[in-house]
Short mmCIF file of C-alpha atoms in Angstrom, two decimals:
data_model
loop_
_atom_site.label_atom_id
_atom_site.label_comp_id
_atom_site.label_asym_id
_atom_site.label_seq_id
_atom_site.Cartn_x
_atom_site.Cartn_y
_atom_site.Cartn_z
CA MET A 1 -0.11 0.18 -0.05
CA ALA A 2 0.95 3.34 -0.95
CA GLY A 3 1.99 6.00 1.93
CA ARG A 4 0.22 8.60 2.67
CA PRO A 5 1.34 11.74 0.54
CA ARG A 6 3.96 14.38 1.73
CA GLY A 7 1.54 17.38 1.23
CA ILE A 8 4.93 19.86 1.59
CA ASP A 9 8.05 18.88 -0.55
CA ASP A 10 11.35 18.72 1.11
CA VAL A 11 12.62 21.53 -1.00
CA VAL A 12 9.84 23.63 0.47
CA ILE A 13 10.85 23.06 3.98
CA LEU A 14 14.43 23.97 3.37
CA ARG A 15 13.98 27.13 1.96
CA ALA A 16 11.61 28.26 4.69
CA THR A 17 14.43 26.94 6.83
CA ALA A 18 16.50 29.45 5.34
CA GLU A 19 14.12 32.00 5.65
CA VAL A 20 13.85 31.22 9.69
CA ILE A 21 17.37 31.48 9.73
CA GLY A 22 17.80 35.02 8.10
CA ARG A 23 15.18 36.18 10.37
CA VAL A 24 16.24 34.61 13.92
CA GLY A 25 19.74 33.53 13.68
CA PRO A 26 21.01 30.21 15.75
CA ALA A 27 19.45 30.82 18.71
CA GLY A 28 16.03 31.13 17.45
CA LEU A 29 16.11 27.92 14.84
CA THR A 30 14.33 24.97 16.07
CA LEU A 31 12.17 22.74 14.46
CA ALA A 32 8.99 24.29 15.59
CA ALA A 33 9.88 27.48 14.14
CA VAL A 34 10.27 26.06 10.80
CA ALA A 35 6.95 24.03 10.91
CA ARG A 36 5.31 27.06 11.65
CA GLU A 37 6.78 28.68 8.76
CA VAL A 38 5.27 26.15 6.48
CA GLY A 39 1.95 25.12 8.37
CA LEU A 40 3.12 21.30 9.66
CA VAL A 41 3.44 20.02 13.05
CA PRO A 42 7.12 19.78 14.41
CA GLY A 43 6.61 15.93 14.24
CA THR A 44 7.00 16.00 10.60
CA LEU A 45 10.22 17.37 10.71
CA VAL A 46 11.23 14.87 13.09
CA GLN A 47 10.10 12.00 10.94
CA ARG A 48 11.92 13.19 7.98
CA PHE A 49 15.03 14.49 8.99
CA GLY A 50 15.51 13.38 12.62
CA SER A 51 16.51 16.50 14.40
CA LYS A 52 17.90 20.27 13.63
CA ARG A 53 21.30 19.00 12.39
CA GLY A 54 19.55 16.42 9.86
CA LEU A 55 17.69 19.52 8.76
CA LEU A 56 21.08 21.62 8.63
CA VAL A 57 22.23 18.71 7.09
CA ALA A 58 19.58 18.47 4.38
CA LEU A 59 20.05 22.11 3.80
CA ALA A 60 23.55 22.08 2.86
CA GLU A 61 23.07 18.91 0.86
CA GLN A 62 20.11 20.88 -1.34
CA SER A 63 22.60 23.83 -1.80
CA VAL A 64 25.21 21.38 -3.71
CA LYS A 65 22.06 20.30 -6.16
CA ASP A 66 20.73 24.33 -6.60
CA ALA A 67 24.18 25.46 -7.40
CA ASP A 68 24.19 23.29 -10.86
CA ALA A 69 20.23 24.76 -11.33
CA THR A 70 20.74 28.12 -10.48
CA ALA A 71 23.60 28.55 -12.73
CA ALA A 72 22.09 26.81 -15.62
CA ARG A 73 19.01 29.26 -15.16
CA ALA A 74 20.95 32.31 -15.44
CA ARG A 75 23.13 31.34 -17.77
CA ALA A 76 19.71 30.76 -19.82
CA GLU A 77 18.44 34.26 -18.75
CA HIS A 78 21.04 36.37 -19.65
CA GLY A 79 22.73 37.63 -22.86
CA THR A 80 26.06 36.85 -22.16
CA ALA A 81 27.85 34.30 -19.60
CA LEU A 82 29.50 37.31 -17.67
CA ASP A 83 25.85 38.78 -17.29
CA ALA A 84 25.11 35.33 -15.95
CA LEU A 85 27.66 35.18 -13.29
CA ALA A 86 26.72 38.61 -12.12
CA ALA A 87 23.20 37.44 -11.66
CA LEU A 88 24.16 34.08 -9.78
CA VAL A 89 25.97 35.27 -7.11
CA THR A 90 23.74 37.92 -6.33
CA GLU A 91 21.26 35.42 -6.17
CA TRP A 92 23.58 33.23 -3.80
CA LEU A 93 23.34 36.41 -1.52
CA ALA A 94 19.71 37.57 -1.63
CA PRO A 95 18.55 36.02 1.31
CA MET A 96 21.16 38.32 3.02
CA ALA A 97 19.79 41.22 2.10
CA ILE A 98 19.95 43.32 4.73
CA PRO A 99 22.44 43.55 7.64
CA GLU A 100 20.62 41.74 10.17
CA ARG A 101 19.93 38.58 7.55
CA PHE A 102 23.76 38.69 6.77
CA ALA A 103 24.78 38.58 10.57
CA ASN A 104 22.44 35.74 11.21
CA HIS A 105 23.61 33.67 8.34
CA LEU A 106 27.55 34.53 8.98
CA ALA A 107 26.82 33.18 12.77
CA PHE A 108 25.50 29.54 11.21
CA LEU A 109 28.30 29.96 8.86
CA CYS A 110 30.56 30.04 12.16
CA LEU A 111 28.85 27.18 13.41
CA ASP A 112 29.78 25.29 9.94
CA LEU A 113 33.45 25.80 10.64
CA THR A 114 33.61 24.29 14.25
CA ASP A 115 31.50 21.36 14.22
CA PRO A 116 33.13 18.82 11.66
CA GLN A 117 29.88 16.91 10.15
CA LEU A 118 28.41 20.37 8.98
CA HIS A 119 31.76 21.84 7.64
CA ARG A 120 32.09 18.71 5.48
CA HIS A 121 28.72 19.52 4.08
CA ALA A 122 29.39 23.39 4.16
CA LEU A 123 32.34 22.36 2.25
CA ALA A 124 30.67 20.78 -0.94
CA ALA A 125 27.96 23.47 -0.89
CA HIS A 126 30.79 26.06 -1.19
CA LEU A 127 33.01 24.01 -3.86
CA ALA A 128 29.79 23.22 -6.06
CA GLN A 129 29.04 26.73 -6.22
CA ARG A 130 32.92 27.21 -6.95
CA ARG A 131 32.42 24.50 -10.14
CA ALA A 132 29.27 26.90 -11.22
CA VAL A 133 31.20 29.87 -11.41
CA GLU A 134 34.08 28.25 -13.17
CA ARG A 135 31.47 26.71 -15.63
CA LEU A 136 30.35 30.41 -16.34
CA LEU A 137 33.41 32.08 -16.41
CA ALA A 138 34.93 28.91 -19.11
CA SER A 139 31.39 29.79 -21.65
CA ALA A 140 32.83 33.52 -21.09
CA ALA A 141 36.04 32.53 -21.75
CA THR A 142 34.86 30.36 -25.15
CA ALA A 143 32.18 33.06 -26.42
CA GLY A 144 35.12 35.82 -26.13
CA GLU A 145 34.22 37.84 -23.31
CA LEU A 146 37.53 36.97 -21.53
CA ARG A 147 41.10 37.38 -23.05
CA ALA A 148 42.50 34.46 -24.36
CA GLY A 149 44.71 32.63 -21.89
CA THR A 150 42.47 33.48 -18.70
CA ASP A 151 43.00 31.14 -16.06
CA THR A 152 39.35 30.55 -15.35
CA ALA A 153 39.84 28.04 -12.62
CA ALA A 154 41.86 30.51 -10.59
CA LEU A 155 39.63 33.21 -11.53
CA ALA A 156 36.67 31.42 -10.02
CA GLY A 157 38.20 31.30 -6.37
CA SER A 158 38.76 35.05 -6.57
CA VAL A 159 35.10 35.44 -7.70
CA GLN A 160 34.41 33.79 -4.71
CA ALA A 161 36.56 35.64 -2.07
CA VAL A 162 35.70 39.20 -3.58
CA THR A 163 31.82 38.34 -3.39
CA THR A 164 32.21 37.02 -0.18
CA GLY A 165 34.05 40.26 1.15
CA ALA A 166 31.93 42.28 -0.47
CA GLY A 167 28.87 41.29 1.68
CA LEU A 168 31.01 41.66 4.87
CA THR A 169 31.96 45.07 3.38
CA TRP A 170 28.53 46.23 2.67
CA ALA A 171 27.10 44.90 6.20
CA LEU A 172 29.85 47.09 7.90
CA GLU A 173 29.32 50.14 5.72
CA ARG A 174 25.94 49.64 4.85
CA SER A 175 25.99 51.99 1.92
CA GLY A 176 23.81 50.83 -1.01
CA THR A 177 22.19 47.69 -1.69
CA LEU A 178 24.08 44.23 -0.93
CA ALA A 179 23.24 43.28 -4.72
CA GLU A 180 24.47 46.65 -5.93
CA ARG A 181 27.98 46.38 -3.93
CA VAL A 182 29.03 42.55 -4.85
CA GLU A 183 27.88 43.24 -8.38
CA TYR A 184 30.29 46.21 -8.83
CA GLU A 185 33.04 44.15 -6.74
CA LEU A 186 32.63 41.36 -9.18
CA ARG A 187 32.60 43.73 -12.29
CA ALA A 188 35.91 45.43 -11.02
CA LEU A 189 37.62 42.18 -10.60
CA LEU A 190 36.45 41.29 -13.89
CA ALA A 191 37.25 44.29 -16.02
CA PRO A 192 41.08 43.66 -16.52
CA TYR A 193 40.38 40.08 -18.20
CA ALA A 194 37.38 41.09 -20.49
CA THR A 195 37.75 42.19 -23.72
CA ALA A 196 34.71 44.55 -23.95
CA PRO A 197 34.97 47.14 -21.35
CA HIS A 198 31.26 47.93 -21.28
CA THR A 199 30.42 44.55 -20.47
CA THR A 200 32.11 44.66 -17.31
CA ALA A 201 30.84 48.07 -15.99
CA PRO A 202 27.55 48.03 -13.44
CA HIS A 203 24.52 48.33 -15.09
CA THR A 204 23.57 51.47 -13.03
CA THR A 205 25.65 53.60 -10.78
CA ALA A 206 25.80 52.78 -7.64
CA PRO A 207 24.19 55.11 -5.36
CA HIS A 208 25.94 57.56 -2.52
CA THR A 209 28.78 57.14 -4.79
CA THR A 210 31.86 59.44 -3.44
CA ALA A 211 34.01 61.71 -5.84
CA PRO A 212 37.62 60.52 -6.24
CA HIS A 213 40.29 63.11 -4.78
CA PRO A 214 41.57 64.98 -7.69
CA ASP A 215 45.10 63.96 -7.10
CA THR A 216 44.34 60.57 -7.11
CA PRO A 217 45.24 58.51 -10.30
CA ARG A 218 42.34 56.08 -11.67
CA HIS A 219 41.96 53.89 -14.59
CA PRO A 220 39.97 55.63 -17.12
CA GLU A 221 37.67 52.23 -17.84
CA ALA A 222 37.13 51.88 -13.68
CA PRO A 223 33.58 51.89 -12.29
CA ARG A 224 32.93 54.43 -9.58
CA HIS A 225 32.70 52.74 -6.04
CA PRO A 226 29.87 52.90 -3.65
CA ASP A 227 29.98 54.97 -0.88
CA ARG A 228 33.12 54.37 1.92
CA PRO A 229 34.39 56.26 4.87
CA ARG A 230 36.60 59.11 3.74
CA THR A 231 40.31 58.68 4.23
CA PRO A 232 42.10 61.71 6.17
CA GLU A 233 43.74 62.48 3.09
CA GLU A 234 40.04 62.32 0.98
CA ALA A 235 38.58 64.54 4.09
#
């Protein structure tokens, strides 16, 4: 005899888990909180995932699966691979679009770094995202969007490092939106490798920009930087 229908897919529950994480952080994440988010009873989540740890492991495993699907969708929806890459990294960071949510997700990353089992799954998700980035960069190179000889594998690592750092910098400075800051930093990173400068310029000027000091040399193709604290020399 077939079992009773599951009613709500695991993927829906895992997305709700990410939403609850952003709102309440590690201290507030419980099976009961996630169950309320999706309209289930906590016992249903216990049956499916076993425990809060099991739910977090499942969330990390889903992130691995989502990396390929999200990258493929971004590529299909954008005219160039570099535009698809910008859309991809901003989508990955979208759940952290306000500083408080960023802080809560960062707190969970700290758990991943100290718990061996959670670290293993978090690393797998991180590497899956790296592969997705590298595939888009390889596609950009094949299409002639990047200069010949660009080491797309090494550049993929730099993309992850720069976009992750951009998120933290944005959370501290709180200027503009997270998406604007990440896209700016990504395109600034890619500018030296791009064959067409206009393809790496931000689509819109970042808000609250600060004019450079008149004595500060700058590359003529460099995009303007979002607002930041002024140095004593610029004051």
